[in-house]
mmCIF file of C-alpha atoms in Angstrom:
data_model
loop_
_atom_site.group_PDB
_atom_site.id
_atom_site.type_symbol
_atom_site.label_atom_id
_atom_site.label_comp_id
_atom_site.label_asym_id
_atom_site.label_seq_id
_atom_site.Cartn_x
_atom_site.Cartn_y
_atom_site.Cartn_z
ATOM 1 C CA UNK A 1 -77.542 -27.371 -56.262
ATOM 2 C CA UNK A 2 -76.777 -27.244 -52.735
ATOM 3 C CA UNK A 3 -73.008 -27.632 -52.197
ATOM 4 C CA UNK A 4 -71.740 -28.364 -48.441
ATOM 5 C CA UNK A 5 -68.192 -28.792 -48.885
ATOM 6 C CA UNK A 6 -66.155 -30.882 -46.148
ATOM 7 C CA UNK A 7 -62.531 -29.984 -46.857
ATOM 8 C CA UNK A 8 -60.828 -27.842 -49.419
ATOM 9 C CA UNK A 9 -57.323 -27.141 -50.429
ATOM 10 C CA UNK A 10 -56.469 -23.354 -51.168
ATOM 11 C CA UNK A 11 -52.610 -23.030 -52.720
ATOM 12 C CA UNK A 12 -51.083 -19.762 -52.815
ATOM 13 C CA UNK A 13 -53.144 -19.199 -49.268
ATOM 14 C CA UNK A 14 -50.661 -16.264 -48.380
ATOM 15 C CA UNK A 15 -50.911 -14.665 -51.360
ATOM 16 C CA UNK A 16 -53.737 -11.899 -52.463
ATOM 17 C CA UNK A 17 -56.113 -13.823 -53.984
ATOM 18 C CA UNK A 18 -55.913 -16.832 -52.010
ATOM 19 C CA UNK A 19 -56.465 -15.086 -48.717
ATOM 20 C CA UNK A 20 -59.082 -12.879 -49.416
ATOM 21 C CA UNK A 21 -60.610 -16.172 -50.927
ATOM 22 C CA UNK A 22 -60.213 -18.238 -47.395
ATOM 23 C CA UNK A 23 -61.864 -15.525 -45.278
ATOM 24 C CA UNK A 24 -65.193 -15.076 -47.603
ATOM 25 C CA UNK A 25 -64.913 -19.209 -47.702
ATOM 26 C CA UNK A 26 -64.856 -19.597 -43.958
ATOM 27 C CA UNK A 27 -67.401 -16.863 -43.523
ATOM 28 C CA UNK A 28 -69.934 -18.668 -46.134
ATOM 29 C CA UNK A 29 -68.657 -22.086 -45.152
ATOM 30 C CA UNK A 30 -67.822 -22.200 -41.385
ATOM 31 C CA UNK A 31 -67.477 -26.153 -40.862
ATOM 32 C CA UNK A 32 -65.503 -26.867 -43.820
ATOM 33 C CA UNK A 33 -61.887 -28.015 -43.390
ATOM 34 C CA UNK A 34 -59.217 -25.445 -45.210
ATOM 35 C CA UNK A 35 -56.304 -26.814 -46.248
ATOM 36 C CA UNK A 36 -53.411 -24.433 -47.605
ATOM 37 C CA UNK A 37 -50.065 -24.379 -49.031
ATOM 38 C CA UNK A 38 -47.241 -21.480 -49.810
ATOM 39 C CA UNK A 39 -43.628 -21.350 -49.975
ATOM 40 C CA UNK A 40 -43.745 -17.243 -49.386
ATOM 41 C CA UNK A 41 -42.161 -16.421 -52.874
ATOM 42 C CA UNK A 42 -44.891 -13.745 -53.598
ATOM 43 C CA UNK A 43 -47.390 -13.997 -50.470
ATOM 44 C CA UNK A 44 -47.008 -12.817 -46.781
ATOM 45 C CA UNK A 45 -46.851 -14.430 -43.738
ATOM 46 C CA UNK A 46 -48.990 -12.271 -42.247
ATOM 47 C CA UNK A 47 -52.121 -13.148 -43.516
ATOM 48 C CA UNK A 48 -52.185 -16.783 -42.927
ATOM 49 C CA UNK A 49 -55.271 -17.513 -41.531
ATOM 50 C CA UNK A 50 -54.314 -19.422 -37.633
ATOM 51 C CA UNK A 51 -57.675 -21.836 -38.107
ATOM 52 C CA UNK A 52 -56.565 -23.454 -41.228
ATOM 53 C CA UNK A 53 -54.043 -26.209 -41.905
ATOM 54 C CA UNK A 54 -51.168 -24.083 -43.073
ATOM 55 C CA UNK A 55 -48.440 -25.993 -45.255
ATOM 56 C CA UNK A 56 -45.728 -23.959 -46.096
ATOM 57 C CA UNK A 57 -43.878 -25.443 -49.028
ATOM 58 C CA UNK A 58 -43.921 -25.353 -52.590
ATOM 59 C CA UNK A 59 -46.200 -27.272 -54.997
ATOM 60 C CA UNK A 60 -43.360 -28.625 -56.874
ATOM 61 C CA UNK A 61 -42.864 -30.515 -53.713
ATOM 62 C CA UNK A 62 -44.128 -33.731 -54.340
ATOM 63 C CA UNK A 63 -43.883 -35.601 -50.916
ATOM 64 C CA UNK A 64 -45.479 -32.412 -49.627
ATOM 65 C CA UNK A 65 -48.249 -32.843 -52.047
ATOM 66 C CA UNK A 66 -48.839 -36.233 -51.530
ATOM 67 C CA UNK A 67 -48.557 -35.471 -47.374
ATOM 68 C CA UNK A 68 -51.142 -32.883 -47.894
ATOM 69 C CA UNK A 69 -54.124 -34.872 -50.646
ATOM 70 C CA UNK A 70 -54.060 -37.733 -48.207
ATOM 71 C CA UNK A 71 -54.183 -36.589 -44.547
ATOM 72 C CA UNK A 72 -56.782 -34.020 -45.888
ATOM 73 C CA UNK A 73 -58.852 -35.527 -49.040
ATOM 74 C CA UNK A 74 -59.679 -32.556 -50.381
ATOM 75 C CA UNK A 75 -63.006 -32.691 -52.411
ATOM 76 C CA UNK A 76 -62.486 -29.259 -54.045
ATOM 77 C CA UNK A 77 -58.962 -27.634 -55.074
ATOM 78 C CA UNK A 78 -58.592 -23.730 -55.695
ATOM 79 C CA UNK A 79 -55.256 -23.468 -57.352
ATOM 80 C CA UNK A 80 -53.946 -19.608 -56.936
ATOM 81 C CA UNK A 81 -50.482 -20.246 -56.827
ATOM 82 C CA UNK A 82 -47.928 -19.003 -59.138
ATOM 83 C CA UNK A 83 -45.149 -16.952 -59.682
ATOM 84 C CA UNK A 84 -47.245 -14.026 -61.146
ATOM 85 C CA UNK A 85 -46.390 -10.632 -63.274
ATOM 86 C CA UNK A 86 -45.731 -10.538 -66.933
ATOM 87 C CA UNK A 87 -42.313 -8.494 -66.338
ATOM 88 C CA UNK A 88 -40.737 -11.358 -63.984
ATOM 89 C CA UNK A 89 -41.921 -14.078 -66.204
ATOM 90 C CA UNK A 90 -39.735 -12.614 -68.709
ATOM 91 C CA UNK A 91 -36.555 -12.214 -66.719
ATOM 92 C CA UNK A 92 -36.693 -15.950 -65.450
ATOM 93 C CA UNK A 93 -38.941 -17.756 -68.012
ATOM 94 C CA UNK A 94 -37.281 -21.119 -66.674
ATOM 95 C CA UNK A 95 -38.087 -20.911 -63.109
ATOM 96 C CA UNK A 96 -41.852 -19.280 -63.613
ATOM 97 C CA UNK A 97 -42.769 -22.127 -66.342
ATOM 98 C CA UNK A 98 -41.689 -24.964 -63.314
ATOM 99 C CA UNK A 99 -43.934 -23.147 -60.777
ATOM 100 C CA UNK A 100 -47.007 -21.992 -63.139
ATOM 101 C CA UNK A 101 -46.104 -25.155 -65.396
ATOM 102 C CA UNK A 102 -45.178 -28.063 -63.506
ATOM 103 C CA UNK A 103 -46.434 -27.331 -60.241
ATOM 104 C CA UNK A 104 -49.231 -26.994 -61.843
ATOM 105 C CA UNK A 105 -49.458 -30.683 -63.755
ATOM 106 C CA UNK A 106 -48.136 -31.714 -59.943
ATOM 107 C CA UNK A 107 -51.487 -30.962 -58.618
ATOM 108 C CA UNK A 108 -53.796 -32.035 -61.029
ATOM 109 C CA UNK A 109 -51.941 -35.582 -60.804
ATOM 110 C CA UNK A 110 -52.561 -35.496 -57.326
ATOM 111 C CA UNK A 111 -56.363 -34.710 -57.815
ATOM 112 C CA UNK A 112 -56.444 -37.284 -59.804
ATOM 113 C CA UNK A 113 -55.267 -39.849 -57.618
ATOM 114 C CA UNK A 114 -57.266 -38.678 -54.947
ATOM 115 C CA UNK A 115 -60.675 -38.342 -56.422
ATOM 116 C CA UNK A 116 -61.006 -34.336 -55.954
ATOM 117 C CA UNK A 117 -64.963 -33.547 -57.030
ATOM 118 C CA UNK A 118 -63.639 -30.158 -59.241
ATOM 119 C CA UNK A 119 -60.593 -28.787 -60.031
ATOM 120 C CA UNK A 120 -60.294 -24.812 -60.288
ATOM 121 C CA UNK A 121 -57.712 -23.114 -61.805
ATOM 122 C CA UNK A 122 -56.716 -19.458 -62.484
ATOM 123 C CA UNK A 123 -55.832 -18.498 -65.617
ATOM 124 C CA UNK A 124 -55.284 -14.734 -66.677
ATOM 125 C CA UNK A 125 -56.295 -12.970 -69.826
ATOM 126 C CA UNK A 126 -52.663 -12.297 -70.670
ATOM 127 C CA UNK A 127 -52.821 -15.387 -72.491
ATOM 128 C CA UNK A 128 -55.519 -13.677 -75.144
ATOM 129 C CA UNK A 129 -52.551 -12.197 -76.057
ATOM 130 C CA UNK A 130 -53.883 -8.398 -77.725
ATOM 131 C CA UNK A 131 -57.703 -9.612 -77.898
ATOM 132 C CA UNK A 132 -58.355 -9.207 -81.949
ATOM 133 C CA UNK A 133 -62.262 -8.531 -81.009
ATOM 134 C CA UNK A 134 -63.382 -6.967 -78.232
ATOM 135 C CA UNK A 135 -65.178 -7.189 -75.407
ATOM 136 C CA UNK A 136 -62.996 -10.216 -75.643
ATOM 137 C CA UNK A 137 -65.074 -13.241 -75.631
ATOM 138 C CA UNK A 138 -63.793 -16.679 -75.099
ATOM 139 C CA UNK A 139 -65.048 -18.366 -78.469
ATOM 140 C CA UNK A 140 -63.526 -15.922 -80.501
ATOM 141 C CA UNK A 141 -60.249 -14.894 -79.557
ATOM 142 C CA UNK A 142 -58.121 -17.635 -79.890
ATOM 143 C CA UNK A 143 -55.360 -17.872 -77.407
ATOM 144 C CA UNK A 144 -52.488 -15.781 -78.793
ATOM 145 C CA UNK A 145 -49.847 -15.160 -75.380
ATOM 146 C CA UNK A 146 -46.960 -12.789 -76.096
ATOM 147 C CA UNK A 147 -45.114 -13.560 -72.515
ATOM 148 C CA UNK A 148 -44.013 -16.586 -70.403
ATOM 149 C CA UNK A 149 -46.393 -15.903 -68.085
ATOM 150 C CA UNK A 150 -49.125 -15.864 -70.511
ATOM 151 C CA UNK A 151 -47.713 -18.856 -72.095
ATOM 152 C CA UNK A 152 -47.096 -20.719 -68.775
ATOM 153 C CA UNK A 153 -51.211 -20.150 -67.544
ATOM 154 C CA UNK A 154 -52.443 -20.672 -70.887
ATOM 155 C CA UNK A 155 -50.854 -24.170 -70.661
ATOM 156 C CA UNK A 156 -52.694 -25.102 -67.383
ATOM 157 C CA UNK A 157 -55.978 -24.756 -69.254
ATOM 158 C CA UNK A 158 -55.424 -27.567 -72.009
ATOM 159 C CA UNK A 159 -53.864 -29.372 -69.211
ATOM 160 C CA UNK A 160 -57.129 -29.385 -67.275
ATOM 161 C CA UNK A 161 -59.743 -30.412 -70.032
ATOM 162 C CA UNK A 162 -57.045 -33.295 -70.657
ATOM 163 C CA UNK A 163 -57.354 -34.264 -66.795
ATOM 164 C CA UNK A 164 -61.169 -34.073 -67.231
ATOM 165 C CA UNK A 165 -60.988 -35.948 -70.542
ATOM 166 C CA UNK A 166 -58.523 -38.820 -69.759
ATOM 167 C CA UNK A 167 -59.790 -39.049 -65.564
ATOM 168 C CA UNK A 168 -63.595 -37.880 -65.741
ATOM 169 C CA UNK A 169 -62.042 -35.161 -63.210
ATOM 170 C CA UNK A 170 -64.030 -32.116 -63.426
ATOM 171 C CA UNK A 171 -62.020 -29.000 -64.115
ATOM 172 C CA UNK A 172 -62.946 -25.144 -64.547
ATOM 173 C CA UNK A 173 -60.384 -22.706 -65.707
ATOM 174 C CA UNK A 174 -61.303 -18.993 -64.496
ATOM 175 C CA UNK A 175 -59.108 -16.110 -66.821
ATOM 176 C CA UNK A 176 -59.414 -13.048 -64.945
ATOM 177 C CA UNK A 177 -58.696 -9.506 -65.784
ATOM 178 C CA UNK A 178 -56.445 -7.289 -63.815
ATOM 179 C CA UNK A 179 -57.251 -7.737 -60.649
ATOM 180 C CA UNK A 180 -57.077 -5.428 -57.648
ATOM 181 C CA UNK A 181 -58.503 -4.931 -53.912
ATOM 182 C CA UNK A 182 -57.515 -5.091 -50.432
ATOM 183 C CA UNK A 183 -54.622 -7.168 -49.631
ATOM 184 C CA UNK A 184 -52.261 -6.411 -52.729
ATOM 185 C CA UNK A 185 -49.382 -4.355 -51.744
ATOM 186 C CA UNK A 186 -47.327 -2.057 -53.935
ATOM 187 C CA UNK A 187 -44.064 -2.528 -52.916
ATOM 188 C CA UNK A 188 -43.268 -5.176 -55.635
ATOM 189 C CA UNK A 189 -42.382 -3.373 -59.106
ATOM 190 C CA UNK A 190 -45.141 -6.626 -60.307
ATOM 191 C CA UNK A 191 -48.007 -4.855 -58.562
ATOM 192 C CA UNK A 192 -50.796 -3.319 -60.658
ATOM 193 C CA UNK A 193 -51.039 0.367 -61.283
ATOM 194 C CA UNK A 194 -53.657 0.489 -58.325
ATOM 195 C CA UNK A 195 -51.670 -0.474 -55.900
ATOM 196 C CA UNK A 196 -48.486 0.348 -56.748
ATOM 197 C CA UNK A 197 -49.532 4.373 -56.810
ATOM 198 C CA UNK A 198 -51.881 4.060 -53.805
ATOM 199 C CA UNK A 199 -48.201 2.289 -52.224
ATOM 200 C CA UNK A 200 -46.583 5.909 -53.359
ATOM 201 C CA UNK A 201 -48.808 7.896 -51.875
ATOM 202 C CA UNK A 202 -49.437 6.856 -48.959
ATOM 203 C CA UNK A 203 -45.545 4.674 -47.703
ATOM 204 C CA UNK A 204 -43.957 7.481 -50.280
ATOM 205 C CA UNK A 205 -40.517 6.073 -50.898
ATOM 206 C CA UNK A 206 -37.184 6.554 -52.773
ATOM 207 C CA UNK A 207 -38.628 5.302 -55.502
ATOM 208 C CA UNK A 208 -40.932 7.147 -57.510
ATOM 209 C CA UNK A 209 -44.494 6.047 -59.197
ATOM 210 C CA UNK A 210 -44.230 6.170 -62.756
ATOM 211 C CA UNK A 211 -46.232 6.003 -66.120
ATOM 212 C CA UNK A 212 -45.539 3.928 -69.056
ATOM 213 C CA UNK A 213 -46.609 5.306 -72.589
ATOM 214 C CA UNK A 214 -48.974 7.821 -72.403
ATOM 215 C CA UNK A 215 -51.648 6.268 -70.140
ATOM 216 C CA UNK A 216 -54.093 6.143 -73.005
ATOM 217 C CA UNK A 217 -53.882 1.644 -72.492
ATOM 218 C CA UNK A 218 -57.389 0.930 -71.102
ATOM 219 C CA UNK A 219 -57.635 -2.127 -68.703
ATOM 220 C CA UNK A 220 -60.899 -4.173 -67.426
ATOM 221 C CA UNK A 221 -59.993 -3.862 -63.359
ATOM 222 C CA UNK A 222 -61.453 -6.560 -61.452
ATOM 223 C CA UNK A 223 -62.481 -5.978 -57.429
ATOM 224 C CA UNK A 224 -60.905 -8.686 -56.150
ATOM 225 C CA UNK A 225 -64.456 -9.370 -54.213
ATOM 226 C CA UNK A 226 -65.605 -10.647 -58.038
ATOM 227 C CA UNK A 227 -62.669 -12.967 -58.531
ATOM 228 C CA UNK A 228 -63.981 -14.850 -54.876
ATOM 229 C CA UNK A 229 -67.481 -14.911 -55.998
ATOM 230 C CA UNK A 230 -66.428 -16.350 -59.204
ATOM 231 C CA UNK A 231 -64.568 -18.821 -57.746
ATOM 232 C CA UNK A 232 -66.989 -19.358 -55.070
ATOM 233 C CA UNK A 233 -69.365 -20.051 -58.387
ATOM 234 C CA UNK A 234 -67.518 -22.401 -59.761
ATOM 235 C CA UNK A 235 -67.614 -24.713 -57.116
ATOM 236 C CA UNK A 236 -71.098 -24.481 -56.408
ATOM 237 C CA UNK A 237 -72.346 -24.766 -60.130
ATOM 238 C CA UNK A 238 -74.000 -27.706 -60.652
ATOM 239 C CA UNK A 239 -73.377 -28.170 -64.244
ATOM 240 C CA UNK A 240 -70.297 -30.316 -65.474
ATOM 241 C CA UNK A 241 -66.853 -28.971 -66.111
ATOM 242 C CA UNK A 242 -64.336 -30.502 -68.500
ATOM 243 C CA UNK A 243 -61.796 -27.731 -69.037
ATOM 244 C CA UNK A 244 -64.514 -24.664 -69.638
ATOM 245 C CA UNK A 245 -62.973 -21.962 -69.785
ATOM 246 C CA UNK A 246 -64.226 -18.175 -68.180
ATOM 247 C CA UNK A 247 -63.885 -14.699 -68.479
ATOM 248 C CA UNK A 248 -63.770 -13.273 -64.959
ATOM 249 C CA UNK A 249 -64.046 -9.298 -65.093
ATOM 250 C CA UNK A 250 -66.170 -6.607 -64.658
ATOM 251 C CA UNK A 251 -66.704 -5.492 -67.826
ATOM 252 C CA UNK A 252 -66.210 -2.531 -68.106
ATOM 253 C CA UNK A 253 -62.795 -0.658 -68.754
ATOM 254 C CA UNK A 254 -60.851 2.007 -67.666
ATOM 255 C CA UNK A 255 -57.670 4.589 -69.087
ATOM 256 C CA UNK A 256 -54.882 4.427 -66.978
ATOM 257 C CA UNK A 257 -54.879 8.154 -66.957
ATOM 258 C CA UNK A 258 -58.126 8.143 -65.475
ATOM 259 C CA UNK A 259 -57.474 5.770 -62.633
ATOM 260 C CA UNK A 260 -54.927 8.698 -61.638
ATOM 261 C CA UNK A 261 -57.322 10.995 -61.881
ATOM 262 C CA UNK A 262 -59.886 8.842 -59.585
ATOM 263 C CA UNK A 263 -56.898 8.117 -57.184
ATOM 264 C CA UNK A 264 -56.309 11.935 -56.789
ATOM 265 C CA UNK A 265 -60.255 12.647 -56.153
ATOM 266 C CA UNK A 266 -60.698 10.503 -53.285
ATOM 267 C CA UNK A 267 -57.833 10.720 -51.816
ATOM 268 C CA UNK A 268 -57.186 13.820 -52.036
ATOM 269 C CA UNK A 269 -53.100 13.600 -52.684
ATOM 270 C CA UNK A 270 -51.237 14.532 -55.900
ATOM 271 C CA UNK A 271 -49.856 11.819 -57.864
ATOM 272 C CA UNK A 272 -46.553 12.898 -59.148
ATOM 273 C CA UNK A 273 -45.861 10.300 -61.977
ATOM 274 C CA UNK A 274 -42.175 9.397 -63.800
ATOM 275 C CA UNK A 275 -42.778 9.094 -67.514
ATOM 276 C CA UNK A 276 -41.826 5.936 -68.505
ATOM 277 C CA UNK A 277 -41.635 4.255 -72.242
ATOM 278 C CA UNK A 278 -44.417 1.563 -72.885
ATOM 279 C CA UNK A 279 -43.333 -1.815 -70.994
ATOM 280 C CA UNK A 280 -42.004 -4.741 -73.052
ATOM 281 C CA UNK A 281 -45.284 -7.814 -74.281
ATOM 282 C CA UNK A 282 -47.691 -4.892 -72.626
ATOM 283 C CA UNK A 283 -51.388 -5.519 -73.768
ATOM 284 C CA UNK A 284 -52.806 -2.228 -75.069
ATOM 285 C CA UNK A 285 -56.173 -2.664 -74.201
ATOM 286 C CA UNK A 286 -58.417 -5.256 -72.181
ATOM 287 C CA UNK A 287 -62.349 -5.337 -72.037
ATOM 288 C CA UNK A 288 -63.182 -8.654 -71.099
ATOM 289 C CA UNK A 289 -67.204 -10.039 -72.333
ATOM 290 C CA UNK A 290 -68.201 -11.724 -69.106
ATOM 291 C CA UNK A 291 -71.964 -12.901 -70.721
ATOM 292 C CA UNK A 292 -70.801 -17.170 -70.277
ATOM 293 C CA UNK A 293 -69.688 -16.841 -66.769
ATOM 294 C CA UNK A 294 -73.176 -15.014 -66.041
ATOM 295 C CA UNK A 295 -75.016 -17.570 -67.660
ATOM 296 C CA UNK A 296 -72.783 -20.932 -66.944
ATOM 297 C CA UNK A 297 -71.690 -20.120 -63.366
ATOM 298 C CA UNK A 298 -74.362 -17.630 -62.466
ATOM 299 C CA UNK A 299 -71.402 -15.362 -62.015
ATOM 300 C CA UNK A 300 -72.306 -11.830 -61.299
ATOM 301 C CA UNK A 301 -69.895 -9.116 -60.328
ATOM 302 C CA UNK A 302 -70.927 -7.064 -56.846
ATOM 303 C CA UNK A 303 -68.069 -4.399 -57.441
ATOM 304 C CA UNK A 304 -67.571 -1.841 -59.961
ATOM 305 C CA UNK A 305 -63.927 0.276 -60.386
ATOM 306 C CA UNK A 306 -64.707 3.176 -58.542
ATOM 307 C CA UNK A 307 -66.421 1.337 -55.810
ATOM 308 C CA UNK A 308 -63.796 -1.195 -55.971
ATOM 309 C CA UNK A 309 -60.987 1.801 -56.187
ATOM 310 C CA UNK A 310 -62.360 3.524 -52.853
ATOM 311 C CA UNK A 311 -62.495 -0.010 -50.914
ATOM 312 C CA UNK A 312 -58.854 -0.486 -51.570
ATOM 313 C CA UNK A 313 -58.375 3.207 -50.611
ATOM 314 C CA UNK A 314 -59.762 2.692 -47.283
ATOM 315 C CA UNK A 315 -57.624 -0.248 -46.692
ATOM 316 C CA UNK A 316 -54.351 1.799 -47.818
ATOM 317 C CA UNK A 317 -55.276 4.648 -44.835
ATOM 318 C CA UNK A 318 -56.414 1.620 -42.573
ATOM 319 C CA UNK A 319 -52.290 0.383 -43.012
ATOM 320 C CA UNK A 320 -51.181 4.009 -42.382
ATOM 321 C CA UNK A 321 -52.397 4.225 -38.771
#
């Protein structure tokens, strides 16, 4: 199917996902309309694109909502927003379920109302839970979250089929798996590993990089490159969405120990890592079976770790000069 989309609406446009997602959109799209919304909790200012219409706000905003759905009629919605990392989730479960709950419910309301063609949504594999079977596929490991935060996107999914039930709105929920790239700074203690040591080495602060356990937990990294494409995939699908829900990975996984080990080799610095005990609702392992979103989306991943791992290298020395 040929998709030429008129006008979109990106939330959480300042964050990392969101704006890596607006410049490949723009590139593949040039004469669409961007819409995009942020209240700055987790993204940057910075990386606002200038071309697009920037709202800065929050989606629990409803007059802001409303302001935004009618001036701009957007026939697709990519919803990245959220307040995201397992660890703040559980140290203000209140506040997190509003944003990731609420807001949102808030914005599939306002699809609704204003006839939005699809509906996508991220969801994380956090809310798997520890996968009982793995590669974790998405028929057979029921949803089992151990966290808020897993809790809180887990919701949104259930949310969305009802949307595309009750409203014949079209919805596609997209879970992905630790993502990483260019673009995520690791200056928040939320960050993942990747960028959190790369942050270490290369803006080396008071505060030291550290380990938790052992380093023997294995995680399916995802080049943020594959999370646009997926997304990218679900809007131009051509099948029908009510609620189906994907795996987006690579599929492959890594020890953390190892990703050390790769960081070291090309980049030729020492990590020096604080031992730390294993974090609190920490998922051992992840390996993510990413067969339906190949078939169903045509989803295919362009980026592997390593290749993914020296991209976001380069973009770490690129900040340093």
């Amino acid at each position: 199917m040929i998709v030429n989309p008129k006008s979109i609406l990106v939330t959480g446009c300042a964050g990392f996902i969101g704006s890596n997602f607006v410049t490949a959109f723009k590139k593949k799209y040039p004469k669409a309309k961007i819409a995009g919304i942020d209240d700055f909790s987790t993204g940057k200012r910075e990386v606002v694109d200038p071309t697009i219409a920037f709202y800065e706000g929050s989606i629990l905003d409803e007059s802001l909502l409303k302001n935004i759905f009618s001036k701009h009629k957007p026939e697709y919605v990519f919803h990245f927003a959220a307040l995201p990392r397992v660890s703040y989730s559980v140290e203000h479960p209140r506040l997190t379920s509003e944003v990731n709950i609420i807001g949102t419910v808030s914005l599939l309301e306002m699809a609704h109302i204003y006839k939005v063609k699809r509906f996508i949504y991220s969801s994380s594999s956090s809310v798997y839970g520890g996968a009982k079977k793995m590669p974790t596929k998405e028929s057979e490991n029921m949803p089992d979250p151990k966290t808020p935060y897993a809790v809180q996107k887990y919701i949104g999914e259930p949310f969305c089929k009802i949307f595309s039930d009750l409203f014949g709105m079209e919805t596609v929920c997209l879970r992905y798996f630790n993502v990483f790239g260019p673009g995520q700074y690791g200056d928040s203690p939320y960050s993942t590993v990747v960028s959190a040591w790369l942050e270490s080495l290369y803006f080396p602060k008071k505060k030291k990089p550290f380990i938790e356990g052992k380093g023997d937990q294995t995680r399916d990294f995802c080049y943020i490159d594959n999370v646009v494409l997926a997304n990218m995939c679900a809007m131009e699908s051509s099948k029908k969405f009510k609620g189906d829900v994907f795996n987006v990975a690579h599929g492959e996984r890594t020890k953390i120990i190892e990703v050390k080990k790769l960081i070291e080799k090309y980049t030729g610095k020492k990590l020096d890592l604080e031992s730390r005990p294993p974090r609190l609702g920490d998922v051992k392992h992840t390996l993510a079976d990413i067969n339906k979103a190949k078939k169903v989306l045509g989803y295919k991943p362009v980026f592997n770790f390593e290749k993914g791992l020296t991209e976001t290298i380069k973009w770490f020395e690129s900040r340093v000069k």
